[in-house]
DNA sequence: CTGAAAGCGCTTACAG
DNA sequence: CTGAAAGCGCTTACAG
């Protein structure tokens, strides 16, 4: 009953097993595997060989308990009710991808949590010993969630935000103002004259408002006036874009370009324009924002302003994990020219 | 130097702190927080109140070390060189979203790892005490990665695969054969007659091959012949779709429909058709596979076969975490009618 | 129903 | 350079 070979559930192999088999003390095993310089090359070799043979790997729970670290970063992605779960906002997943890569490059694992405001919000991964820092991704829409996380940031530290609407907290953002300028100037340079802005500003400060101000400033320099939709329906971004475009075109048929504050809004604009038979980019030009790869699929492919996601991910990590001093950081944006703006 | 109030780094509060303050033994704190029935309601209340007051949460490293569990599932997403990192295959992220939701519903956290074949493959999250099970997501393309993970599955258990090309392992797949049938029959029902298949089969068994066989069988029932591309270039799915469509149309201009084994392939087909001025769906019909939400953005929006991702996620979790006995499982697919097939 | 104690598997001073 | 030992913060038999 005790020596049946494969009946017994394979017991966890520990550093003690390795030690015994290698004829050294357990602490030496620990040092050897940690690559400590104070263990002789010969000893290290022997230990590593045995570890390999036994299939030993250090238990992160135990080592983390001892060191106080976890070597993982938690990423919470906020989902509004308007985002049909679970895919939510695809842009967030692109950012998530960049964070996973940047984390991995630093030797960190990534814990992902999708959270909605109606569900239970939770950001105390550090306190629970599950992460060394937490990144929260959302937009100004998730207002009640943000107040929770802002609160948490005050008491906790080790948080970094993307898309948070308030200024007195650690965040990384796109150069939204610059992006708004670039998009608008590009449209102006290509000969469009009446450029409308698409994006609800009602939620107050936030990325859209910053993009709007870049748009407005670029327009002002050339003596042009901003054009805004009178209102936005609830719902997903795409239908908001659709309705905003319709609202504005119906009031002023001479509008010949749109700067949409997000790619998903732009897809809605595209839909409306198709519906009324306006040719993009000949009759009407469009520039979106986010650099979403889905923009290559639309027809025409969407010209867009893309933030440097790799840089954003690194900055977020520095703030969340290293507790970097700088409280806020902007990442550069660049224009990705596809085909929703006519060539020169 | 010792009693400066806020200079000292907030020490971790432990169950001992709560115990002291609540006037009970530490073990009672542990029981109270675990919701053990053997602690008096009055005691539990008192303990919970103190815990709340002190902001105490149990350290998962410590409790996991004791219990042997981690209450987290690891998800590794395979990325080929052809997927421009980091966003990779958007379909995987949709599946990932479903897994996060299903995991969360079961009280599990989700650890995500993006891995490429050139990089270091790693799936021993269970052994390292970082997860209770591991889900691997990929496609037949990632052949060398799969041999690694298959190996691992033999020695380890607690793995579940999506997209693995071999049969002797735990996996969850779409009802690919059924999906191929549905797509093809749908096209036939809508009056298309020469239906071509888009999707490289060179890699041997795998999801595409299964979809092809469903397509072939549906055709055979109506006395029609399969049509295949002569070859596929390396590169991303979209350009493969583009080239395959061109290849087949150039050889036979009377082809009037395509069943693409993935949505991304279908987007490439759409591109080519647009380029040569064929109207979709009037002249040519297209059905994709995957149910990607990006398919709502194309023009026309893509009709597609969608697997039940929620079910897939649950099955994957059962296999990875519970070690469910059933080795393989198919999830249902359904046709999402958008606009790339003409109405009746 | 509650307490005292052992032990999960590590890392890291402390000696030598 | 290596060993012996303490301790990270829990859970859970074992007593009472």
XYZ file of C-alpha atoms (C1' of nucleotides) in Angstrom:
720
model
C 0.000 0.000 0.000
C 2.952 2.275 0.445
C 5.238 1.418 -2.420
C 2.948 1.275 -5.375
C 4.962 3.146 -7.907
C 2.602 5.283 -9.922
C -0.439 5.159 -7.708
C 0.896 7.777 -5.366
C 0.258 11.318 -6.446
C 3.585 12.803 -7.475
C 4.675 14.725 -4.415
C 6.007 18.206 -4.897
C 9.773 18.164 -5.181
C 11.395 20.717 -2.919
C 14.808 22.229 -2.485
C 15.371 19.729 0.308
C 15.017 16.862 -2.151
C 17.543 18.462 -4.430
C 19.861 19.165 -1.515
C 19.798 15.621 -0.293
C 20.465 14.206 -3.697
C 23.243 16.663 -4.426
C 24.802 16.173 -1.030
C 24.619 19.788 0.018
C 22.576 21.871 2.378
C 19.215 23.179 1.314
C 20.440 26.747 1.616
C 23.107 25.981 -0.928
C 20.470 24.781 -3.346
C 18.610 28.017 -2.885
C 21.747 30.043 -3.502
C 22.747 28.013 -6.519
C 19.391 28.414 -8.166
C 19.270 32.094 -7.406
C 22.625 32.400 -9.157
C 24.338 33.702 -6.074
C 28.011 34.512 -6.760
C 29.014 33.070 -3.430
C 28.537 29.503 -4.532
C 31.320 27.683 -6.283
C 30.856 26.962 -9.990
C 31.383 23.277 -9.360
C 28.735 23.150 -6.665
C 26.348 25.190 -8.741
C 26.714 22.801 -11.636
C 26.028 19.806 -9.522
C 22.993 21.385 -7.950
C 21.589 22.541 -11.252
C 22.074 19.107 -12.744
C 20.160 17.468 -9.933
C 17.458 20.122 -10.088
C 17.024 19.463 -13.777
C 16.962 15.742 -13.243
C 14.315 16.029 -10.563
C 12.351 18.643 -12.465
C 12.688 21.080 -9.637
C 11.529 24.681 -9.844
C 11.283 27.072 -6.971
C 7.842 27.653 -5.580
C 6.990 31.283 -6.085
C 4.553 31.372 -3.221
C 7.252 30.353 -0.789
C 9.975 32.529 -2.206
C 7.607 35.449 -2.512
C 6.472 35.033 1.035
C 10.054 35.270 2.126
C 11.205 38.103 -0.094
C 8.016 40.102 -0.028
C 7.946 40.288 -3.797
C 5.659 38.599 -6.303
C 7.317 39.561 -9.568
C 3.966 40.100 -11.136
C 1.975 43.104 -12.197
C -1.800 43.204 -12.013
C -3.722 44.805 -14.850
C -7.344 45.694 -14.346
C -9.360 46.488 -17.407
C -12.523 48.459 -16.818
C -15.588 47.528 -18.797
C -18.643 49.684 -19.087
C -22.103 48.281 -19.537
C -22.009 49.673 -23.066
C -19.094 47.454 -24.003
C -20.620 44.181 -24.879
C -18.561 41.871 -22.739
C -16.287 40.104 -22.826
C -14.213 41.560 -25.598
C -14.921 45.070 -24.447
C -12.788 47.709 -25.990
C -10.305 46.112 -28.373
C -7.927 48.999 -27.863
C -7.516 47.935 -24.264
C -6.445 44.525 -25.411
C -3.837 46.050 -27.657
C -2.503 47.981 -24.686
C -2.705 44.835 -22.589
C -0.607 43.039 -25.164
C 2.057 45.711 -24.906
C 2.014 45.515 -21.134
C 2.435 41.730 -21.216
C 5.438 42.135 -23.462
C 7.020 44.877 -21.421
C 6.378 42.954 -18.211
C 7.844 39.807 -19.640
C 10.928 41.719 -20.755
C 11.391 42.745 -17.134
C 10.859 39.239 -15.846
C 7.376 39.910 -14.550
C 4.215 37.889 -14.924
C 0.927 39.604 -15.713
C -2.319 39.078 -13.835
C -5.385 40.286 -15.719
C -8.727 41.234 -14.250
C -11.745 42.415 -16.199
C -13.914 44.529 -13.957
C -17.175 46.336 -14.427
C -18.699 48.988 -12.256
C -21.697 46.878 -11.395
C -19.476 44.014 -10.352
C -17.044 44.037 -7.496
C -14.187 46.430 -8.010
C -10.924 45.309 -6.562
C -7.435 46.651 -6.776
C -5.663 45.415 -3.680
C -3.539 42.861 -5.441
C -0.479 44.183 -3.710
C -1.972 43.838 -0.272
C -3.109 40.326 -1.071
C 0.391 39.395 -2.121
C -0.592 38.790 -5.711
C 1.251 41.614 -7.422
C 3.918 44.216 -6.845
C 1.883 46.915 -8.515
C -1.358 47.469 -10.355
C -2.214 49.131 -13.644
C -5.770 50.224 -14.279
C -7.016 50.778 -17.825
C -10.236 52.600 -18.546
C -11.728 55.784 -19.855
C -13.524 58.796 -18.431
C -16.764 56.870 -18.773
C -15.941 54.634 -15.862
C -16.338 57.446 -13.377
C -17.421 55.558 -10.299
C -14.692 52.998 -10.788
C -12.127 55.762 -10.979
C -13.159 57.280 -7.704
C -12.630 53.888 -6.129
C -9.186 53.493 -7.631
C -8.165 57.049 -6.913
C -9.056 56.435 -3.287
C -7.015 53.277 -3.358
C -4.063 55.078 -4.840
C -4.015 57.509 -1.960
C -3.928 54.780 0.638
C -1.802 52.309 -1.223
C 0.532 53.578 -3.895
C 1.810 51.187 -6.531
C -0.980 52.035 -8.913
C -0.775 53.556 -12.356
C -3.639 54.609 -14.555
C -4.413 54.790 -18.237
C -7.462 56.817 -19.105
C -8.256 58.227 -15.689
C -10.139 61.511 -15.806
C -8.514 63.311 -12.882
C -5.126 64.913 -12.688
C -3.982 64.370 -9.145
C -2.884 60.801 -9.582
C -0.297 58.757 -11.354
C -1.175 58.325 -14.961
C 0.142 57.784 -18.411
C -1.699 59.284 -21.340
C -1.288 59.866 -25.001
C -0.207 63.270 -26.122
C -3.852 63.886 -26.790
C -3.585 67.561 -27.488
C -0.748 66.983 -29.920
C -2.661 64.131 -31.498
C -5.692 66.328 -32.003
C -3.513 68.921 -33.687
C -1.792 66.422 -35.935
C -5.045 64.884 -37.098
C -6.660 68.247 -37.738
C -3.673 69.769 -39.478
C -3.376 66.716 -41.658
C -6.958 67.126 -42.770
C -6.445 70.828 -43.397
C -3.266 70.158 -45.361
C -5.118 67.756 -47.595
C -7.618 70.415 -48.527
C -10.579 69.670 -46.302
C -12.220 72.820 -45.014
C -15.109 72.101 -42.709
C -13.849 69.672 -40.136
C -16.195 68.350 -37.481
C -15.245 66.769 -34.176
C -16.753 63.478 -33.104
C -16.622 62.492 -29.449
C -18.786 63.077 -26.397
C -17.243 65.623 -24.048
C -19.981 65.526 -21.489
C -18.042 63.500 -18.979
C -15.791 66.459 -18.343
C -12.011 66.223 -18.429
C -10.551 63.159 -20.022
C -8.745 62.061 -23.097
C -11.499 63.141 -25.475
C -11.511 66.665 -24.082
C -7.772 66.900 -24.605
C -8.077 65.664 -28.162
C -10.781 68.217 -28.741
C -8.594 71.042 -27.529
C -5.823 70.040 -29.930
C -8.392 70.003 -32.711
C -9.745 73.392 -31.718
C -6.303 74.955 -31.501
C -5.225 73.638 -34.891
C -8.409 75.011 -36.375
C -7.983 78.386 -34.686
C -4.513 78.810 -36.157
C -6.009 78.592 -39.595
C -9.021 80.697 -38.718
C -11.509 77.847 -38.802
C -14.326 77.102 -36.381
C -14.913 73.903 -34.448
C -18.063 71.961 -35.198
C -19.600 69.718 -32.583
C -22.554 67.391 -32.371
C -25.430 68.649 -30.293
C -25.678 65.490 -28.250
C -24.695 61.854 -28.001
C -26.922 58.890 -27.395
C -25.986 56.263 -24.864
C -24.624 53.110 -26.366
C -21.438 51.879 -27.876
C -18.882 54.098 -29.511
C -19.728 53.022 -33.003
C -23.360 54.014 -32.774
C -22.384 57.242 -31.064
C -20.148 58.027 -34.007
C -22.902 57.197 -36.435
C -25.417 59.458 -34.752
C -23.018 62.315 -34.248
C -22.096 62.303 -37.924
C -25.726 62.269 -38.915
C -26.571 65.025 -36.493
C -23.857 67.273 -37.852
C -24.324 66.509 -41.536
C -28.040 67.109 -41.300
C -27.412 70.507 -39.823
C -24.622 71.367 -42.221
C -24.250 69.340 -45.396
C -21.051 71.100 -46.335
C -18.979 69.401 -43.666
C -16.198 67.653 -45.531
C -14.148 65.986 -42.802
C -14.316 64.406 -39.373
C -11.789 64.025 -36.640
C -13.082 61.255 -34.407
C -11.720 61.013 -30.892
C -11.510 57.249 -31.155
C -11.328 54.684 -33.910
C -14.560 53.070 -32.862
C -16.344 56.385 -33.168
C -14.771 56.736 -36.603
C -16.160 53.386 -37.719
C -19.619 54.672 -36.926
C -18.972 57.814 -38.944
C -17.813 55.657 -41.825
C -21.054 53.702 -41.623
C -23.173 56.788 -41.834
C -21.226 58.233 -44.717
C -21.571 55.001 -46.623
C -25.267 55.028 -45.965
C -25.770 58.473 -47.464
C -23.466 57.724 -50.348
C -20.617 60.093 -49.531
C -17.301 58.893 -50.862
C -14.454 58.577 -48.382
C -11.887 60.035 -48.865
C -12.966 61.933 -51.996
C -15.951 63.783 -50.604
C -15.199 63.457 -46.947
C -12.002 62.755 -45.011
C -11.790 60.992 -41.654
C -9.077 60.584 -39.071
C -9.544 58.419 -36.003
C -7.557 58.003 -32.823
C -6.011 54.924 -31.174
C -4.194 53.222 -34.009
C -6.368 50.143 -33.685
C -5.351 47.342 -35.977
C -9.020 46.795 -36.828
C -8.686 50.030 -38.788
C -6.965 48.110 -41.551
C -10.172 46.189 -42.137
C -12.606 49.025 -42.669
C -13.290 50.353 -46.071
C -11.444 52.492 -46.694
C -8.810 51.609 -44.104
C -8.818 54.248 -41.406
C -6.159 56.913 -41.081
C -5.569 57.302 -37.381
C -3.444 58.759 -34.624
C -1.576 56.032 -32.787
C -0.008 56.340 -29.353
C 3.283 54.572 -28.751
C 1.930 51.620 -26.829
C 5.305 50.088 -26.081
C 6.419 53.292 -24.393
C 3.109 53.584 -22.609
C 3.465 50.072 -21.245
C 6.962 50.743 -19.976
C 5.943 53.956 -18.287
C 2.950 52.306 -16.663
C 5.176 49.563 -15.361
C 7.704 51.992 -13.961
C 5.000 53.815 -12.075
C 3.186 50.731 -10.836
C 6.172 48.590 -9.947
C 9.087 50.896 -9.334
C 6.946 53.594 -7.804
C 8.637 56.014 -10.105
C 8.555 59.538 -8.826
C 7.108 61.283 -11.857
C 3.409 61.381 -11.352
C 2.289 61.778 -14.894
C 3.612 60.998 -18.300
C 2.640 61.566 -21.896
C 3.548 59.224 -24.695
C 4.148 60.340 -28.234
C 1.604 59.790 -30.929
C 2.084 59.436 -34.646
C -0.189 59.564 -37.639
C -0.770 56.263 -39.402
C -1.807 57.110 -42.922
C -4.151 54.593 -44.396
C -6.846 55.603 -46.850
C -9.602 57.604 -45.256
C -7.896 60.881 -46.164
C -7.248 61.780 -49.772
C -3.654 61.898 -50.961
C -1.998 65.213 -51.671
C 13.862 57.985 15.082
C 11.462 55.289 16.078
C 8.159 57.044 16.522
C 8.003 59.311 13.511
C 4.457 58.710 12.437
C 4.368 58.652 8.670
C 8.022 58.206 7.915
C 7.946 54.514 8.598
C 6.869 52.412 5.670
C 3.463 51.005 6.471
C 4.182 47.522 7.730
C 2.108 44.713 6.399
C -0.811 44.002 8.674
C -1.158 40.334 9.471
C -3.727 38.087 11.043
C -1.775 38.399 14.266
C -2.422 42.125 14.351
C -6.105 41.522 13.870
C -6.097 38.808 16.501
C -4.438 40.962 19.093
C -6.781 43.823 18.502
C -9.852 41.613 18.523
C -8.701 39.774 21.591
C -8.739 36.355 19.989
C -6.218 33.838 18.790
C -4.752 34.180 15.338
C -6.272 30.893 14.309
C -9.681 32.284 15.082
C -9.018 35.199 12.783
C -8.113 32.797 10.055
C -11.281 30.811 10.580
C -13.475 33.861 10.775
C -12.152 35.243 7.510
C -12.448 31.915 5.804
C -16.093 31.852 6.843
C -15.654 28.699 8.842
C -18.959 27.570 10.372
C -17.246 26.638 13.583
C -16.757 30.203 14.689
C -19.516 31.969 16.575
C -21.364 34.711 14.720
C -20.509 37.182 17.429
C -16.812 36.401 17.224
C -16.860 36.486 13.459
C -18.449 39.917 13.497
C -15.885 41.293 15.859
C -13.018 39.876 13.858
C -14.372 41.121 10.572
C -14.892 44.566 12.013
C -11.299 44.764 13.189
C -10.052 43.370 9.913
C -11.938 46.045 8.034
C -10.694 48.713 10.357
C -7.092 47.640 9.915
C -7.487 47.067 6.204
C -6.466 43.480 6.532
C -6.602 40.997 3.671
C -5.138 37.555 3.711
C -1.862 37.102 1.934
C -2.405 34.714 -0.927
C 1.198 33.599 -0.994
C 0.995 32.423 2.581
C -2.403 30.851 2.356
C -1.550 29.255 -0.958
C 1.665 27.871 0.440
C -0.319 26.249 3.177
C -3.244 24.962 1.142
C -1.335 24.078 -1.965
C -3.734 26.042 -4.117
C -3.271 29.295 -5.955
C -6.789 29.985 -7.167
C -5.460 31.204 -10.439
C -5.393 29.860 -13.949
C -2.525 30.562 -16.321
C -3.299 31.314 -19.956
C -0.529 31.167 -22.493
C -1.194 32.713 -25.850
C 1.046 31.556 -28.648
C 2.238 34.108 -31.148
C 3.796 33.270 -34.463
C 6.371 35.431 -36.135
C 3.738 36.284 -38.714
C 1.511 37.885 -36.117
C 2.826 41.351 -35.728
C 3.231 41.510 -31.995
C 1.925 42.443 -29.622
C -1.706 42.344 -30.564
C -1.278 39.043 -32.347
C -4.445 37.328 -33.279
C -7.413 39.348 -32.070
C -9.507 36.209 -31.883
C -7.261 34.955 -29.110
C -7.997 38.051 -27.134
C -11.695 37.485 -27.505
C -11.219 33.980 -26.146
C -9.007 35.362 -23.413
C -11.777 37.740 -22.434
C -14.184 34.846 -22.091
C -11.700 32.918 -20.016
C -11.169 35.868 -17.683
C -14.906 36.101 -17.170
C -15.397 32.410 -16.610
C -12.439 32.306 -14.240
C -13.682 35.261 -12.302
C -17.100 33.632 -11.998
C -15.363 30.696 -10.358
C -13.332 32.899 -8.058
C -10.115 32.448 -9.979
C -7.558 34.999 -11.064
C -6.052 34.855 -14.538
C -2.357 34.976 -15.325
C -1.572 35.774 -18.950
C 1.580 34.986 -20.842
C 2.286 35.831 -24.463
C 4.812 33.397 -25.842
C 6.483 32.969 -29.165
C 8.371 30.019 -30.479
C 11.616 31.919 -30.758
C 11.309 33.091 -27.195
C 11.362 30.908 -24.131
C 8.369 28.635 -23.918
C 7.164 27.971 -20.436
C 4.152 26.210 -19.074
C 5.113 25.054 -15.611
C 3.030 27.577 -13.750
C 1.579 24.842 -11.625
C 4.956 23.553 -10.566
C 6.091 27.056 -9.737
C 3.070 27.570 -7.548
C 1.646 30.269 -9.745
C -1.465 28.543 -11.042
C -3.649 25.525 -10.499
C -3.861 24.803 -14.189
C -2.784 26.128 -17.546
C -4.648 26.847 -20.754
C -2.695 27.150 -23.977
C -4.171 28.973 -26.958
C -2.700 28.671 -30.419
C -3.167 27.213 -33.859
C -1.650 24.455 -35.924
C 0.961 26.950 -37.083
C 2.724 26.886 -33.762
C 3.949 23.374 -34.282
C 7.152 23.392 -32.293
C 5.432 25.070 -29.374
C 2.787 22.374 -29.384
C 5.291 19.593 -29.152
C 6.697 21.284 -26.079
C 3.298 21.639 -24.469
C 2.207 18.160 -25.409
C 5.308 16.849 -23.715
C 4.496 18.919 -20.695
C 0.966 17.613 -20.608
C 2.210 14.065 -20.396
C 4.446 14.773 -17.446
C 2.274 17.293 -15.705
C -1.428 17.239 -16.332
C -3.502 20.293 -15.573
C -3.184 21.593 -19.091
C -5.898 22.266 -21.625
C -5.460 23.326 -25.215
C -7.281 25.404 -27.758
C -6.072 24.990 -31.298
C -3.639 22.151 -30.785
C -3.089 20.033 -33.889
C -2.832 16.601 -32.305
C -5.550 14.438 -30.933
C -4.004 12.610 -28.033
C -4.270 15.416 -25.576
C -6.815 17.438 -23.708
C -8.375 20.007 -25.923
C -11.428 22.050 -26.617
C -12.303 22.915 -30.182
C -15.083 24.400 -32.193
C -17.378 22.056 -33.990
C -15.270 22.801 -37.017
C -16.769 20.208 -39.267
C -20.267 21.369 -38.423
C -19.222 24.963 -38.890
C -17.838 24.207 -42.328
C -21.111 22.577 -43.253
C -23.230 25.421 -41.962
C -21.222 28.037 -43.805
C -21.233 26.101 -47.045
C -24.905 25.150 -46.904
C -25.792 28.722 -46.174
C -23.970 29.866 -49.279
C -25.613 27.138 -51.345
C -29.043 28.025 -49.977
C -28.564 31.598 -51.005
C -27.952 30.606 -54.575
C -24.190 30.662 -54.884
C -22.894 27.808 -57.013
C -19.129 27.756 -57.227
C -17.840 27.972 -53.708
C -14.115 28.092 -53.053
C -12.328 27.273 -49.818
C -9.766 29.664 -48.377
C -7.299 28.376 -45.820
C -3.894 26.731 -45.908
C -4.116 23.035 -45.086
C -0.454 22.334 -45.436
C 0.197 22.057 -41.741
C -1.741 18.819 -41.603
C -4.508 18.175 -39.097
C -5.876 21.161 -37.305
C -8.893 23.339 -37.169
C -8.647 24.449 -40.793
C -8.578 20.870 -42.034
C -11.699 20.107 -40.045
C -13.467 23.141 -41.440
C -12.458 22.063 -44.895
C -13.942 18.619 -44.443
C -17.272 20.113 -43.379
C -17.167 22.297 -46.463
C -16.323 19.364 -48.690
C -19.080 17.189 -47.257
C -21.731 19.890 -47.632
C -20.660 20.354 -51.225
C -20.685 16.628 -51.943
C -24.253 16.312 -50.741
C -25.314 18.721 -53.418
C -23.036 17.280 -56.024
C -20.588 20.168 -56.065
C -16.808 20.080 -56.183
C -14.409 21.690 -53.734
C -12.131 24.389 -55.048
C -8.802 25.078 -53.422
C -5.969 27.512 -53.885
C -2.829 26.030 -55.339
C -0.600 27.462 -52.653
C -0.327 29.967 -49.856
C 2.398 32.516 -49.311
C 3.955 32.988 -45.891
C 2.725 35.997 -44.043
C -0.304 37.092 -42.139
C -3.729 35.616 -42.618
C -5.102 38.636 -44.405
C -2.526 38.572 -47.157
C -2.884 34.817 -47.427
C -6.589 35.307 -48.003
C -5.934 37.963 -50.571
C -3.535 35.812 -52.552
C -5.644 32.700 -52.353
C -8.674 34.555 -53.685
C -6.628 35.980 -56.522
C -5.099 32.637 -57.314
C -8.481 30.954 -57.560
C -10.338 33.740 -59.381
C -7.599 34.003 -61.962
C -7.890 30.329 -62.657
C -11.671 30.323 -62.623
C -13.508 33.615 -62.946
C -16.856 31.989 -62.384
C -16.279 31.380 -58.684
C -19.100 33.143 -56.918
C -18.480 32.466 -53.256
C -15.792 31.851 -50.661
C -15.809 30.041 -47.385
C -12.783 31.302 -45.478
C -11.474 29.206 -42.616
C -10.909 32.314 -40.518
C -12.221 35.844 -40.429
C -8.810 37.298 -41.042
C -8.461 35.243 -44.199
C -11.899 36.520 -45.207
C -10.799 40.122 -44.804
C -8.064 39.474 -47.333
C -10.562 37.948 -49.730
C -12.756 41.004 -49.305
C -9.815 43.208 -50.186
C -9.084 41.379 -53.383
C -12.702 41.372 -54.473
C -12.937 45.080 -53.892
C -9.800 45.578 -55.921
C -11.175 43.775 -58.947
C -14.553 45.432 -58.585
C -16.655 42.430 -57.650
C -19.652 43.352 -55.575
C -20.084 41.555 -52.265
C -22.623 40.066 -51.710
C -24.268 40.570 -55.112
C -21.604 39.012 -57.301
C -19.743 37.048 -54.688
C -20.694 35.769 -51.246
C -18.298 35.258 -48.327
C -18.545 33.498 -45.016
C -15.739 33.635 -42.486
C -15.044 31.720 -39.291
C -14.412 32.883 -35.709
C -17.167 35.396 -35.100
C -14.640 38.179 -34.603
C -16.204 41.440 -33.609
C -13.937 43.211 -36.082
C -16.159 41.649 -38.727
C -18.753 44.322 -38.017
C -16.338 46.923 -39.299
C -15.559 45.547 -42.710
C -17.557 46.538 -45.695
C -19.799 44.746 -46.036
C -19.864 43.388 -42.500
C -18.760 39.793 -42.548
C -21.111 36.862 -42.168
C -19.264 34.354 -40.047
C -19.395 31.151 -38.045
C -18.952 31.861 -34.344
C -17.985 29.337 -31.700
C -19.603 29.644 -28.300
C -16.697 31.232 -26.497
C -18.335 31.245 -23.092
C -18.806 27.508 -23.279
C -15.310 27.044 -24.597
C -13.894 28.994 -21.690
C -15.803 26.942 -19.156
C -14.715 23.678 -20.705
C -11.101 24.791 -20.848
C -11.257 25.730 -17.192
C -12.777 22.435 -16.204
C -10.013 20.552 -17.946
C -7.178 22.740 -16.707
C -8.313 23.260 -13.137
C -10.576 20.389 -12.245
C -8.653 17.889 -14.313
C -11.927 16.848 -15.814
C -11.875 13.362 -17.153
C -13.169 14.008 -20.646
C -10.142 14.490 -22.801
C -11.681 16.424 -25.612
C -14.642 18.614 -26.138
C -16.369 20.411 -28.985
C -18.287 23.612 -28.575
C -21.228 24.560 -30.687
C -20.969 27.099 -33.443
C -23.620 29.333 -34.898
C -23.884 31.435 -37.996
C -23.831 35.176 -37.457
C -25.507 36.711 -40.464
C -24.136 40.083 -41.340
C -23.996 41.287 -44.914
C -21.425 39.451 -46.970
C -24.016 36.958 -48.194
C -27.015 38.094 -50.191
C -30.423 37.828 -48.577
C -32.869 35.208 -49.747
C -16.327 27.019 19.966
C -11.422 28.557 20.696
C -6.354 28.116 21.484
C -1.498 26.429 20.930
C 1.467 24.578 17.655
C 3.227 22.562 13.520
C 4.480 23.154 8.965
C 3.817 24.727 3.818
C 8.865 25.863 0.884
C 11.549 29.099 0.495
C 15.608 33.256 1.525
C 18.939 35.249 4.182
C 21.330 36.942 8.057
C 24.637 34.662 11.143
C 28.561 31.601 12.036
C 32.388 29.223 10.741
C 32.347 28.998 0.301
C 28.872 26.245 2.979
C 25.753 24.974 6.877
C 22.226 25.534 10.641
C 18.412 28.131 11.852
C 14.931 31.618 11.915
C 10.956 33.402 9.982
C 7.782 35.149 5.967
C 1.939 34.715 6.997
C -1.011 31.699 6.702
C -4.267 26.889 7.528
C -5.470 23.055 9.965
C -5.125 18.961 12.616
C -5.070 18.290 17.602
C -6.636 19.307 22.290
C -9.733 21.020 25.408
